[in-house]
């Protein structure tokens, strides 16, 4: 007999290997019955083949990267393709090193005409050297039954097995049988499924890997089409964030069109981004852009959370999309064609610039061109029209063009008519000058303009960000035109220098049939000349990676977005391909419309909806306390039903008991995370977090200590904050009431 203290580890022969290899199964004594070779021998043999193949692929990738990095530097498309290949190989190597054989999530036994077949599901696809399939990528259509099969609809499965990995060993597994054939010596049945068993595990500072336990209702949403806006509505603990993240990884793999533009993932706050940081890399996806809404605007990237408007009326006004029209009016205010003639002196004669010439030049930019980008177009149209109208035999066009461009009078008039605009300055002027705001937003009442007035016009709040974003979209980068002009000047200088060198080479070549002459004037001469351009000498344009456009946008906690903030997002996804994740009952400022009404108001169409109604995270005991807290303010709140109980009742105590409660819990639990909400007094243990209801959204903790929840306020905002805070708990909730 094996000693009870020793893990049950089977040694299984790999039929394709010449010798015995150690098993990947390291099952503890509590589940020793699952170590029967009849149950795990086939898995062990297959996983050994995966391990061997991974070693081969890792070696091949390492060799390929050495060869790519050592290759001579190339230019243009060749350089781009080389860099992309290095990125792809490095990403795959990093993923293989991150997981190893535990890339395998489990297996399913599929019924077929020729008999049953075991199909192993992985984070990536993998085949051996002969092309035999070892792992099916979880995002592939062939893997869908592994996640979607239910007893009501087995989708052709006989059985399904999910693994639990720890230190790259299988420490447990769970079998589900859909057909009596799967019971014959090939299944170890449990009272709990793999998913339910995972819910009781202790939390960590990072979101746990849950790919192997994705449920059928969640998988259906993950794999849904991205052609139209999709709303994923669900209460606390229903797995909305899990669905959102896995959908991002799935869409990047399954819908190739999303590769052109990529995916933007919006989270509610920085602690949330830190919490989910490992999820997408663990799914083999490192190309999704992840940020908060504030990160979309340069002024919002300072690091600390921006304050909200203190005045409720100012917050309402700036959240309304109509104020974006005032920003557009402010930009147009700086585009006014002169109404008087202008006389420009040249060495030949005075050139008269008629108002009609200005008007025609102002119409030259294509619709939608930003103000600062259009400025160059207007200038070129103005100069071109003046040269065409005034050049003749006595006034050479090139010299006239140069004279007009160098004219101080014409330059001053142009700067006054179409100045370079700073987007932040456009918005700041609205708050600094009531008369200017009256011109740009004539619909505002006097008291509304007064509440928007600000002594420090650039003391930005979170409600300013959509206005700043609109201003930047309308004006363009103020440095963009300057950089383009510098780039054009450097390019011209490079071309002139290159041509001069070529002329000198050819002048020194007496033999017109020589290799030099053929090299620069033969069939391949255009490519050779292009290669001589020094691209490193050209100034680089500062493109904003978060400006878009993106092929798809996913936004979590979307119930909090104002109409103005929705405009920020829709500007980045012209296709309206979005996944919108949220819970109307968790909207701090109320959400009395339906999702369809709200989204149609901001301009979305053909909206699809999916609901998640089962609370997997929050125990019954906690929900029994949280449900009355939200229904007091929102009687029709969609409160999800908990799927499990923790056996730990909600406790009530006083704020003075806080440190003792935390110390006792930490002493009784070797792992897990506690969170204090409503009291930021420090506590000397790294496993204790401090959050507000706002910064706790999207997160989960084993223990939540909620301090003085009545201080969160009355009405919808206070009720939502209490509801959100309570439902962060996965095991235990303690409420500290000041009145006790």
XYZ file of C-alpha atoms in Angstrom:
740
model
C 0.000 0.000 0.000
C 1.157 3.540 -0.710
C 1.561 5.711 2.430
C -1.403 8.066 2.894
C 0.891 11.127 3.030
C 2.329 10.415 -0.394
C 0.655 11.865 -3.540
C -0.804 9.198 -5.758
C 1.432 9.461 -8.849
C 1.049 6.869 -11.594
C 3.861 5.778 -13.883
C 2.439 5.174 -17.312
C 4.121 3.818 -20.405
C 3.931 6.018 -23.481
C 3.277 3.555 -26.316
C 5.196 5.822 -28.695
C 8.244 6.172 -26.410
C 10.958 3.548 -25.909
C 10.960 3.847 -22.117
C 8.806 4.707 -19.123
C 8.131 8.403 -18.428
C 6.850 10.024 -15.225
C 3.146 10.762 -15.109
C 1.829 14.327 -15.180
C -0.811 13.183 -12.687
C -0.020 14.062 -9.068
C -3.323 13.214 -7.396
C -3.572 13.687 -3.607
C -4.782 10.892 -1.331
C -8.272 12.408 -1.109
C -8.872 11.481 -4.756
C -6.728 8.350 -4.917
C -9.530 6.437 -6.644
C -8.955 8.622 -9.711
C -5.377 7.312 -10.052
C -6.546 3.994 -11.493
C -4.438 3.403 -14.659
C -7.604 2.428 -16.480
C -8.782 6.016 -15.995
C -5.605 7.994 -16.700
C -3.216 5.861 -18.791
C -4.495 7.139 -22.139
C -4.310 10.754 -20.966
C -0.784 10.282 -19.651
C 0.400 8.852 -22.956
C -1.147 11.702 -24.917
C 0.200 14.376 -22.571
C 3.673 12.840 -22.829
C 3.450 13.219 -26.612
C 2.423 16.855 -26.131
C 5.380 17.415 -23.807
C 7.815 15.988 -26.342
C 6.350 18.023 -29.167
C 6.508 21.210 -27.098
C 10.196 20.643 -26.448
C 10.768 20.266 -30.202
C 8.787 23.412 -31.013
C 10.504 25.481 -28.314
C 13.903 24.486 -29.684
C 12.804 25.313 -33.233
C 11.418 28.710 -32.183
C 14.577 29.611 -30.298
C 16.695 28.684 -33.308
C 14.433 30.672 -35.630
C 14.623 33.782 -33.442
C 18.421 33.615 -33.360
C 18.467 33.360 -37.152
C 15.969 36.215 -37.653
C 17.772 38.569 -35.274
C 21.122 37.826 -36.844
C 19.858 38.472 -40.384
C 21.152 41.635 -42.126
C 19.016 44.723 -41.575
C 16.443 45.296 -44.305
C 14.281 48.241 -45.259
C 10.640 48.782 -46.138
C 8.297 45.801 -46.430
C 11.053 43.244 -45.771
C 11.884 44.918 -42.463
C 8.206 44.979 -41.478
C 7.734 41.290 -42.299
C 10.873 40.370 -40.355
C 9.714 42.337 -37.303
C 6.257 40.755 -37.461
C 7.751 37.272 -37.665
C 9.996 38.002 -34.675
C 6.938 39.225 -32.751
C 4.875 36.144 -33.648
C 7.652 33.722 -32.771
C 8.490 35.526 -29.527
C 4.838 35.582 -28.457
C 4.378 31.863 -29.094
C 7.650 31.039 -27.326
C 6.569 33.113 -24.343
C 3.218 31.304 -24.202
C 4.830 27.851 -24.402
C 7.271 28.811 -21.664
C 4.465 30.227 -19.541
C 2.455 27.002 -19.518
C 4.233 23.965 -20.933
C 2.178 20.770 -21.035
C -0.545 22.461 -18.955
C -1.588 24.164 -22.170
C -4.025 21.241 -22.282
C -7.371 22.091 -20.682
C -8.977 18.676 -20.905
C -10.444 16.250 -23.386
C -13.758 15.220 -24.844
C -14.795 11.879 -26.260
C -16.727 12.441 -29.464
C -19.093 9.918 -31.034
C -18.429 9.215 -34.706
C -19.382 6.848 -37.512
C -16.102 4.952 -37.095
C -16.359 4.854 -33.309
C -15.512 7.262 -30.520
C -12.506 9.623 -30.631
C -10.706 11.463 -27.855
C -10.073 15.122 -28.709
C -7.772 17.156 -26.450
C -8.456 20.892 -26.079
C -5.655 23.392 -25.554
C -4.927 27.081 -25.282
C -3.347 26.755 -28.712
C -3.439 24.207 -31.502
C -0.585 21.689 -31.698
C 0.300 18.867 -34.105
C 3.193 16.428 -34.102
C 5.817 16.191 -36.847
C 3.581 13.851 -38.844
C 0.618 16.213 -38.707
C -1.296 14.227 -36.066
C -3.477 16.593 -34.058
C -2.378 16.730 -30.410
C -4.312 19.809 -29.251
C -7.265 21.667 -30.738
C -7.190 25.419 -30.113
C -10.027 26.298 -27.718
C -11.210 28.980 -30.157
C -11.548 26.585 -33.094
C -15.047 25.376 -34.120
C -13.972 21.797 -33.390
C -13.462 22.724 -29.720
C -16.870 24.311 -29.221
C -18.635 21.173 -27.858
C -16.099 20.999 -25.018
C -17.589 24.226 -23.622
C -21.108 24.184 -25.032
C -22.259 20.603 -24.368
C -24.970 20.155 -21.745
C -27.005 17.141 -20.700
C -29.932 18.675 -22.554
C -27.802 19.012 -25.692
C -24.593 16.911 -25.589
C -23.549 18.119 -29.066
C -22.255 14.667 -29.976
C -20.126 14.143 -26.864
C -19.936 10.882 -24.976
C -17.972 12.380 -22.086
C -15.890 15.392 -21.086
C -12.908 15.657 -18.727
C -11.497 18.899 -17.292
C -8.108 19.074 -15.559
C -6.928 21.071 -12.581
C -3.238 21.936 -12.938
C -0.770 23.016 -10.252
C 2.961 23.368 -10.899
C 2.417 21.692 -14.281
C 0.957 18.555 -12.691
C -2.660 17.438 -12.744
C -3.871 17.540 -9.146
C -7.481 16.687 -9.938
C -9.844 16.107 -12.809
C -13.590 15.992 -13.316
C -15.574 13.779 -15.661
C -19.030 14.401 -17.057
C -20.803 11.610 -18.931
C -23.441 12.340 -21.583
C -23.904 8.800 -22.901
C -23.917 5.433 -21.051
C -20.985 4.381 -23.242
C -18.825 6.824 -21.304
C -19.380 5.029 -18.000
C -17.549 1.838 -18.926
C -14.283 2.077 -16.998
C -13.418 5.497 -18.345
C -14.989 7.971 -15.921
C -14.498 9.025 -12.303
C -17.666 10.847 -11.281
C -17.809 13.542 -8.567
C -20.583 15.158 -6.602
C -19.382 18.563 -7.841
C -18.427 19.673 -11.324
C -15.028 21.181 -12.068
C -16.645 24.600 -12.254
C -18.454 24.458 -8.926
C -15.327 23.119 -7.248
C -13.312 26.031 -8.610
C -15.652 28.659 -7.180
C -14.587 27.987 -3.616
C -10.878 28.456 -4.320
C -9.105 31.372 -2.638
C -8.643 34.560 -4.638
C -5.285 36.063 -5.557
C -4.092 39.547 -6.590
C -4.638 38.536 -10.234
C -7.735 37.080 -11.833
C -7.637 33.285 -11.797
C -7.347 31.248 -14.971
C -10.862 29.977 -15.670
C -10.632 28.957 -19.321
C -11.118 25.248 -18.647
C -14.338 25.892 -16.713
C -16.140 28.247 -19.114
C -19.864 27.412 -18.956
C -22.169 26.807 -21.892
C -24.111 30.078 -21.482
C -20.858 32.009 -21.280
C -19.331 30.187 -24.256
C -22.320 31.011 -26.465
C -21.728 34.726 -25.829
C -17.961 34.448 -26.288
C -18.465 32.931 -29.764
C -21.320 35.202 -30.869
C -20.906 37.202 -34.079
C -19.297 40.635 -33.856
C -21.091 42.063 -36.892
C -23.499 44.112 -34.766
C -23.443 45.614 -31.243
C -23.916 42.920 -28.587
C -25.089 43.771 -25.066
C -24.108 41.294 -22.351
C -26.325 42.070 -19.368
C -25.764 40.356 -16.044
C -25.742 41.010 -12.335
C -22.840 40.617 -9.891
C -20.882 37.385 -10.118
C -22.394 36.181 -13.387
C -19.034 36.112 -15.180
C -19.405 39.229 -17.345
C -15.713 40.099 -17.134
C -14.714 36.493 -17.867
C -16.925 36.558 -20.956
C -15.590 39.934 -22.090
C -11.920 38.902 -21.836
C -12.359 35.505 -23.464
C -14.464 37.074 -26.197
C -11.584 39.444 -26.977
C -9.188 36.505 -27.373
C -11.725 34.490 -29.354
C -12.567 37.277 -31.808
C -8.915 38.076 -32.502
C -8.395 34.448 -33.492
C -11.690 33.554 -35.152
C -12.551 36.684 -37.127
C -9.585 37.550 -39.302
C -11.115 40.862 -40.356
C -10.477 42.117 -36.816
C -6.766 41.890 -37.513
C -7.186 45.102 -39.508
C -7.663 47.569 -36.689
C -7.597 45.125 -33.792
C -9.589 45.176 -30.564
C -9.811 47.834 -27.854
C -10.815 46.630 -24.368
C -12.090 49.282 -21.929
C -12.101 48.593 -18.177
C -13.561 50.790 -15.420
C -10.427 51.717 -13.427
C -6.718 50.981 -12.930
C -7.078 48.356 -10.127
C -9.332 46.423 -12.495
C -6.681 46.524 -15.240
C -4.074 45.248 -12.774
C -6.437 42.459 -11.712
C -7.039 41.169 -15.261
C -3.464 41.778 -16.446
C -2.543 38.102 -16.845
C -5.736 36.867 -18.490
C -5.253 37.777 -22.147
C -1.546 36.752 -22.254
C -2.610 33.447 -20.708
C -5.044 33.015 -23.590
C -2.245 33.525 -26.092
C -3.351 37.046 -26.999
C -1.073 40.052 -26.551
C -2.317 42.349 -29.301
C -5.537 43.585 -27.646
C -5.273 47.203 -26.446
C -6.427 47.373 -22.798
C -7.079 50.672 -21.014
C -9.587 52.721 -19.058
C -11.860 55.335 -20.583
C -9.636 58.083 -19.130
C -6.619 56.646 -20.949
C -8.217 57.477 -24.295
C -7.483 61.172 -23.689
C -3.980 62.490 -23.059
C -5.131 64.707 -20.214
C -6.642 61.652 -18.520
C -3.404 59.655 -18.390
C -1.858 61.393 -15.384
C -2.078 58.197 -13.352
C -4.364 59.116 -10.464
C -8.075 58.989 -11.016
C -9.427 62.326 -12.213
C -12.016 64.045 -9.987
C -15.659 64.330 -10.939
C -17.402 67.671 -11.303
C -18.469 68.798 -7.849
C -21.545 70.643 -9.036
C -24.331 68.223 -10.088
C -25.574 70.574 -12.812
C -22.090 70.903 -14.322
C -21.761 67.108 -14.292
C -25.099 66.696 -16.075
C -24.303 69.348 -18.678
C -20.904 67.890 -19.544
C -22.280 64.341 -19.669
C -24.823 65.366 -22.296
C -23.604 64.787 -25.844
C -25.087 68.110 -26.953
C -22.215 70.032 -25.384
C -19.979 68.327 -27.945
C -21.705 70.579 -30.498
C -20.274 73.561 -28.630
C -16.774 72.156 -29.166
C -17.473 71.788 -32.887
C -18.735 75.378 -33.004
C -15.610 76.562 -31.185
C -13.412 74.941 -33.840
C -15.458 76.402 -36.705
C -15.214 79.811 -35.034
C -11.501 79.762 -35.930
C -12.168 79.081 -39.630
C -13.371 82.394 -41.068
C -12.436 83.543 -44.551
C -11.473 87.253 -44.760
C -14.201 89.461 -46.210
C -11.887 92.250 -47.416
C -9.347 92.420 -50.218
C -5.713 91.846 -49.350
C -2.820 93.336 -51.342
C 0.336 91.210 -51.359
C 3.550 92.766 -52.644
C 5.767 90.700 -54.960
C 8.905 91.685 -56.956
C 6.734 91.940 -60.064
C 3.391 93.414 -59.001
C 0.867 93.550 -56.167
C -1.247 90.405 -56.036
C -4.849 91.051 -55.006
C -6.416 88.332 -52.853
C -10.163 88.588 -53.315
C -12.603 87.228 -50.651
C -13.846 84.700 -53.223
C -10.330 83.213 -53.470
C -10.270 82.717 -49.701
C -13.715 81.111 -49.761
C -12.731 78.706 -52.540
C -9.551 77.718 -50.698
C -11.518 77.132 -47.480
C -13.717 74.662 -49.381
C -10.717 72.614 -50.575
C -10.349 70.106 -47.666
C -12.310 66.866 -47.866
C -15.264 66.632 -45.435
C -14.148 65.239 -42.090
C -10.554 66.510 -42.356
C -9.425 67.823 -38.967
C -8.775 71.555 -38.603
C -4.991 71.394 -38.278
C -4.649 68.815 -41.051
C -6.921 70.869 -43.329
C -4.781 73.927 -42.740
C -2.072 72.714 -45.137
C -4.711 71.883 -47.751
C -6.207 75.376 -47.508
C -2.780 77.030 -47.742
C -1.809 75.008 -50.804
C -5.170 75.730 -52.456
C -4.778 79.451 -51.746
C -1.233 79.635 -53.133
C -2.187 77.519 -56.154
C -5.153 79.738 -57.012
C -3.100 82.940 -56.700
C -0.282 81.556 -58.868
C -2.739 80.374 -61.508
C -4.482 83.765 -61.613
C -1.326 85.914 -61.646
C 1.503 84.014 -63.371
C 2.389 84.911 -66.955
C 5.465 85.256 -69.153
C 6.724 88.169 -67.050
C 5.971 86.462 -63.729
C 7.429 82.914 -63.641
C 5.118 80.523 -61.682
C 7.836 78.972 -59.508
C 9.241 82.344 -58.446
C 5.764 83.725 -57.783
C 4.901 80.663 -55.714
C 8.026 81.188 -53.598
C 7.341 84.907 -53.179
C 3.765 84.333 -52.043
C 4.784 81.686 -49.525
C 7.384 84.059 -48.059
C 5.027 87.054 -47.857
C 4.615 88.236 -44.239
C 1.302 89.915 -45.072
C -0.195 86.776 -46.581
C 1.120 84.593 -43.763
C -0.344 86.919 -41.095
C -3.714 86.962 -42.842
C -3.721 83.181 -43.136
C -2.792 82.652 -39.474
C -5.644 84.946 -38.441
C -8.095 83.208 -40.781
C -7.085 79.598 -40.007
C -4.823 79.365 -36.928
C -3.203 76.221 -35.563
C -5.446 75.074 -32.697
C -4.549 73.337 -29.461
C -7.465 70.999 -28.603
C -7.124 71.572 -24.863
C -7.074 75.312 -25.493
C -10.326 75.097 -27.466
C -12.125 73.549 -24.466
C -10.413 75.745 -21.887
C -11.561 78.885 -23.720
C -15.170 77.742 -23.361
C -14.889 77.571 -19.563
C -12.823 80.755 -19.248
C -14.967 83.127 -21.338
C -18.753 83.126 -20.841
C -19.292 85.332 -23.912
C -17.423 82.818 -26.059
C -19.466 79.953 -24.576
C -22.640 81.925 -25.381
C -21.592 82.104 -29.051
C -20.707 78.396 -29.232
C -23.591 77.061 -27.101
C -26.477 79.530 -27.478
C -28.984 77.015 -26.059
C -27.452 77.199 -22.555
C -29.212 79.328 -19.937
C -27.328 81.972 -17.955
C -27.152 79.817 -14.810
C -25.842 76.894 -16.877
C -23.062 79.004 -18.372
C -22.253 80.327 -14.908
C -21.852 76.852 -13.405
C -19.459 75.900 -16.230
C -17.288 78.979 -15.611
C -13.923 78.047 -14.087
C -11.105 80.196 -12.748
C -8.519 77.588 -13.706
C -9.885 76.642 -17.102
C -7.514 73.648 -17.358
C -8.360 72.072 -13.998
C -9.786 69.093 -15.818
C -12.386 66.709 -14.428
C -13.504 63.321 -15.682
C -16.496 64.950 -17.373
C -14.130 67.114 -19.454
C -12.539 64.111 -21.132
C -15.188 63.518 -23.828
C -15.023 67.219 -24.720
C -11.227 67.131 -24.919
C -11.428 63.984 -27.025
C -13.907 65.629 -29.405
C -11.687 68.701 -29.643
C -8.684 66.572 -30.524
C -10.647 64.691 -33.192
C -11.884 67.947 -34.701
C -8.607 69.874 -34.553
C -6.080 67.085 -35.068
C -2.648 67.088 -33.511
C -1.271 70.664 -33.463
C 2.189 69.204 -33.992
C 1.086 67.056 -36.915
C 1.271 69.751 -39.591
C 4.608 70.989 -38.297
C 6.039 67.483 -38.299
C 4.749 66.811 -41.810
C 6.367 70.018 -43.063
C 9.635 69.056 -41.392
C 9.347 65.576 -42.925
C 8.715 67.019 -46.370
C 11.686 69.380 -45.986
C 14.000 66.546 -44.943
C 12.716 64.344 -47.786
C 13.344 67.120 -50.300
C 16.836 67.673 -48.943
C 17.532 63.937 -49.058
C 16.295 63.710 -52.664
C 18.405 66.693 -53.715
C 21.510 65.267 -52.076
C 20.898 61.814 -53.582
C 20.472 63.222 -57.077
C 23.636 65.271 -56.677
C 25.628 62.166 -55.683
C 24.200 60.226 -58.627
C 25.060 63.047 -61.010
C 28.651 63.075 -59.733
C 28.924 59.290 -60.100
C 27.604 59.352 -63.632
C 29.749 62.334 -64.617
C 32.822 60.403 -63.507
C 31.782 57.313 -65.483
C 33.168 57.601 -69.008
C 31.724 54.245 -70.103
C 27.983 54.769 -70.622
C 27.520 51.001 -70.961
C 29.109 50.326 -67.567
C 27.496 48.627 -64.567
C 27.130 51.954 -62.729
C 25.063 53.491 -65.528
C 22.914 50.387 -65.824
C 22.530 50.170 -62.057
C 21.009 53.629 -61.773
C 19.251 53.943 -65.127
C 18.309 50.350 -65.957
C 15.043 48.509 -65.341
C 15.666 48.271 -61.585
C 16.805 51.862 -61.118
C 13.627 53.109 -59.384
C 13.963 50.536 -56.598
C 17.667 51.228 -56.217
C 17.087 54.957 -55.896
C 14.345 54.421 -53.301
C 16.687 52.268 -51.224
C 19.122 55.171 -51.012
C 16.636 57.301 -49.040
C 17.679 57.569 -45.387
C 14.393 56.798 -43.641
C 16.029 57.230 -40.230
C 16.570 60.900 -41.014
C 12.839 61.540 -41.408
C 11.033 62.889 -38.323
C 8.456 60.413 -37.057
C 4.813 61.396 -36.649
C 3.469 60.916 -33.129
C 0.472 58.671 -33.749
C -1.842 57.899 -30.818
C -2.357 54.140 -30.615
C -5.644 54.594 -28.735
C -7.178 56.990 -31.262
C -8.339 54.148 -33.509
C -10.121 53.249 -35.576
C -10.523 49.757 -34.127
C -12.306 46.807 -35.703
C -14.036 45.949 -32.415
C -14.431 47.578 -28.995
C -15.315 45.774 -25.759
C -16.368 47.898 -22.788
C -16.920 46.497 -19.284
C -19.139 48.226 -16.677
C -20.780 50.023 -19.598
C -23.803 51.034 -17.529
C -21.738 53.948 -16.162
C -21.033 55.616 -19.518
C -22.635 58.979 -20.232
C -23.820 59.922 -23.696
C -20.713 62.072 -24.147
C -18.482 59.125 -23.172
C -20.309 56.904 -25.646
C -19.363 59.418 -28.331
C -15.702 58.850 -27.397
C -16.056 55.130 -28.015
C -18.129 55.303 -31.177
C -15.557 57.648 -32.685
C -13.081 54.756 -32.429
C -15.279 52.054 -33.954
C -17.030 53.343 -37.093
C -18.292 49.829 -37.876
C -20.329 49.806 -34.625
C -18.859 46.386 -33.844
C -18.992 46.412 -30.033
C -19.435 44.130 -27.059
C -21.192 46.089 -24.305
C -20.958 44.475 -20.869
C -22.830 45.791 -17.856
C -25.603 45.684 -15.291
C -28.279 48.380 -15.186
C -28.736 47.752 -11.458
C -25.110 48.773 -10.832
C -25.397 52.205 -12.521
C -24.547 54.758 -9.811
C -26.537 57.567 -11.436
C -29.496 55.448 -12.416
C -30.400 53.609 -15.616
C -34.160 53.752 -16.081
C -34.148 53.078 -19.832
C -33.673 49.736 -21.500
C -30.296 48.974 -23.058
C -31.854 49.362 -26.505
C -33.291 52.791 -25.686
C -30.002 54.021 -24.260
C -27.864 52.750 -27.113
C -30.178 53.845 -29.902
C -30.097 57.332 -28.406
C -26.313 57.470 -28.801
C -26.514 56.223 -32.390
C -26.230 52.416 -32.325
C -28.468 50.211 -34.433
C -29.272 46.473 -34.872
C -28.512 45.816 -31.193
C -28.411 42.182 -30.020
C -28.714 41.209 -26.352
C -27.647 38.285 -24.201
C -28.235 37.774 -20.482
C -26.271 36.055 -17.731
C -28.596 35.250 -14.821
C -26.655 32.871 -12.552
C -24.435 34.309 -9.824
C -21.406 32.036 -9.647
C -19.307 34.257 -7.367
C -21.422 35.533 -4.488
C -22.685 32.995 -1.916
C -26.382 32.769 -1.054
C -25.719 34.149 2.421
C -24.243 37.372 1.029
C -26.903 37.823 -1.664
C -29.635 37.479 0.959
C -28.250 40.671 2.529
C -27.365 42.464 -0.718
C -30.678 41.965 -2.540
C -32.814 44.086 -0.150
C -30.153 46.828 -0.286
C -30.618 47.327 -4.029
C -34.342 46.603 -4.240
C -35.036 49.396 -1.745
C -34.014 51.858 -4.470
C -34.578 49.765 -7.602
C -37.483 47.334 -7.067
C -37.121 45.892 -10.573
C -33.349 45.277 -10.323
C -32.220 42.109 -12.129
C -30.686 40.333 -9.124
C -29.034 37.039 -10.196
C -29.599 33.769 -8.367
C -26.601 32.363 -6.489
C -25.556 28.878 -7.465
C -23.817 28.031 -4.205
C -23.670 28.650 -0.459
C -20.530 29.215 1.600
C -22.030 28.160 4.945
C -20.766 31.416 6.494
C -23.482 33.855 7.608
C -23.039 37.593 7.168
C -21.711 39.130 10.389
C -22.381 42.596 11.821
C -20.034 44.428 14.159
C -18.722 47.953 14.798
C -15.901 49.866 13.043
C -13.806 49.458 16.195
C -13.747 45.694 15.528
C -12.177 46.094 12.063
C -8.540 45.255 12.852
C -9.438 42.323 15.085
C -11.675 40.833 12.372
C -8.942 41.201 9.763
C -6.260 39.708 12.036
C -8.428 36.720 12.925
C -9.303 36.030 9.291
C -5.684 36.260 8.142
C -4.577 33.902 10.902
C -7.204 31.361 9.869
C -6.458 31.532 6.141
C -3.022 30.892 4.659
C -4.036 32.367 1.321
C -6.767 34.530 -0.141
C -7.418 38.271 -0.297
C -9.405 40.506 2.044
C -10.786 43.914 1.138
C -11.907 46.831 3.288
C -14.463 49.099 1.600
C -15.302 52.443 3.186
C -12.294 52.850 5.497
C -8.765 53.467 4.197
C -6.922 53.385 7.527
C -3.842 51.201 6.902
C -3.464 47.620 8.075
C -0.041 45.897 8.112
C -0.640 42.984 5.768
C -0.206 42.811 1.999
C -3.228 40.521 1.659
C -5.579 43.321 2.689
C -6.807 45.706 0.001
C -8.545 49.054 0.433
C -11.137 50.137 -2.123
C -14.066 52.440 -2.601
C -17.275 51.075 -4.122
C -16.199 52.620 -7.439
C -12.702 51.095 -7.476
C -14.034 47.730 -6.292
C -16.192 47.309 -9.398
C -15.212 44.289 -11.453
C -13.090 42.833 -8.622
C -13.651 39.988 -6.139
C -12.247 39.132 -2.710
C -12.537 36.205 -0.288
C -13.464 38.488 2.613
C -15.136 41.886 2.313
C -15.251 44.145 5.371
C -17.810 46.847 4.638
C -17.439 49.872 6.925
C -20.411 52.159 7.637
C -22.372 51.436 4.431
C -25.049 54.004 5.384
C -22.439 56.744 4.884
C -22.463 55.999 1.147
C -25.559 58.189 0.918
C -29.214 57.937 0.044
C -31.021 57.350 -3.199
C -29.833 55.297 -6.143
C -26.152 56.197 -5.826
C -25.917 55.100 -2.189
C -27.926 51.923 -2.796
C -25.801 50.938 -5.800
C -22.570 51.566 -3.888
C -23.738 49.324 -1.031
C -24.892 46.614 -3.459
C -21.625 46.670 -5.397
C -19.530 46.579 -2.211
C -21.417 43.631 -0.698
C -21.330 41.514 -3.846
C -17.527 41.580 -4.141
C -17.329 38.805 -1.518
C -16.728 35.228 -2.675
C -16.738 33.659 0.810
C -17.529 36.005 3.666
C -19.028 39.462 4.268
C -18.687 41.466 7.481
C -20.656 44.711 7.840
C -19.397 47.266 10.381
C -22.256 49.604 11.343
C -21.483 52.822 13.220
C -24.830 52.690 14.974
C -24.142 49.382 16.731
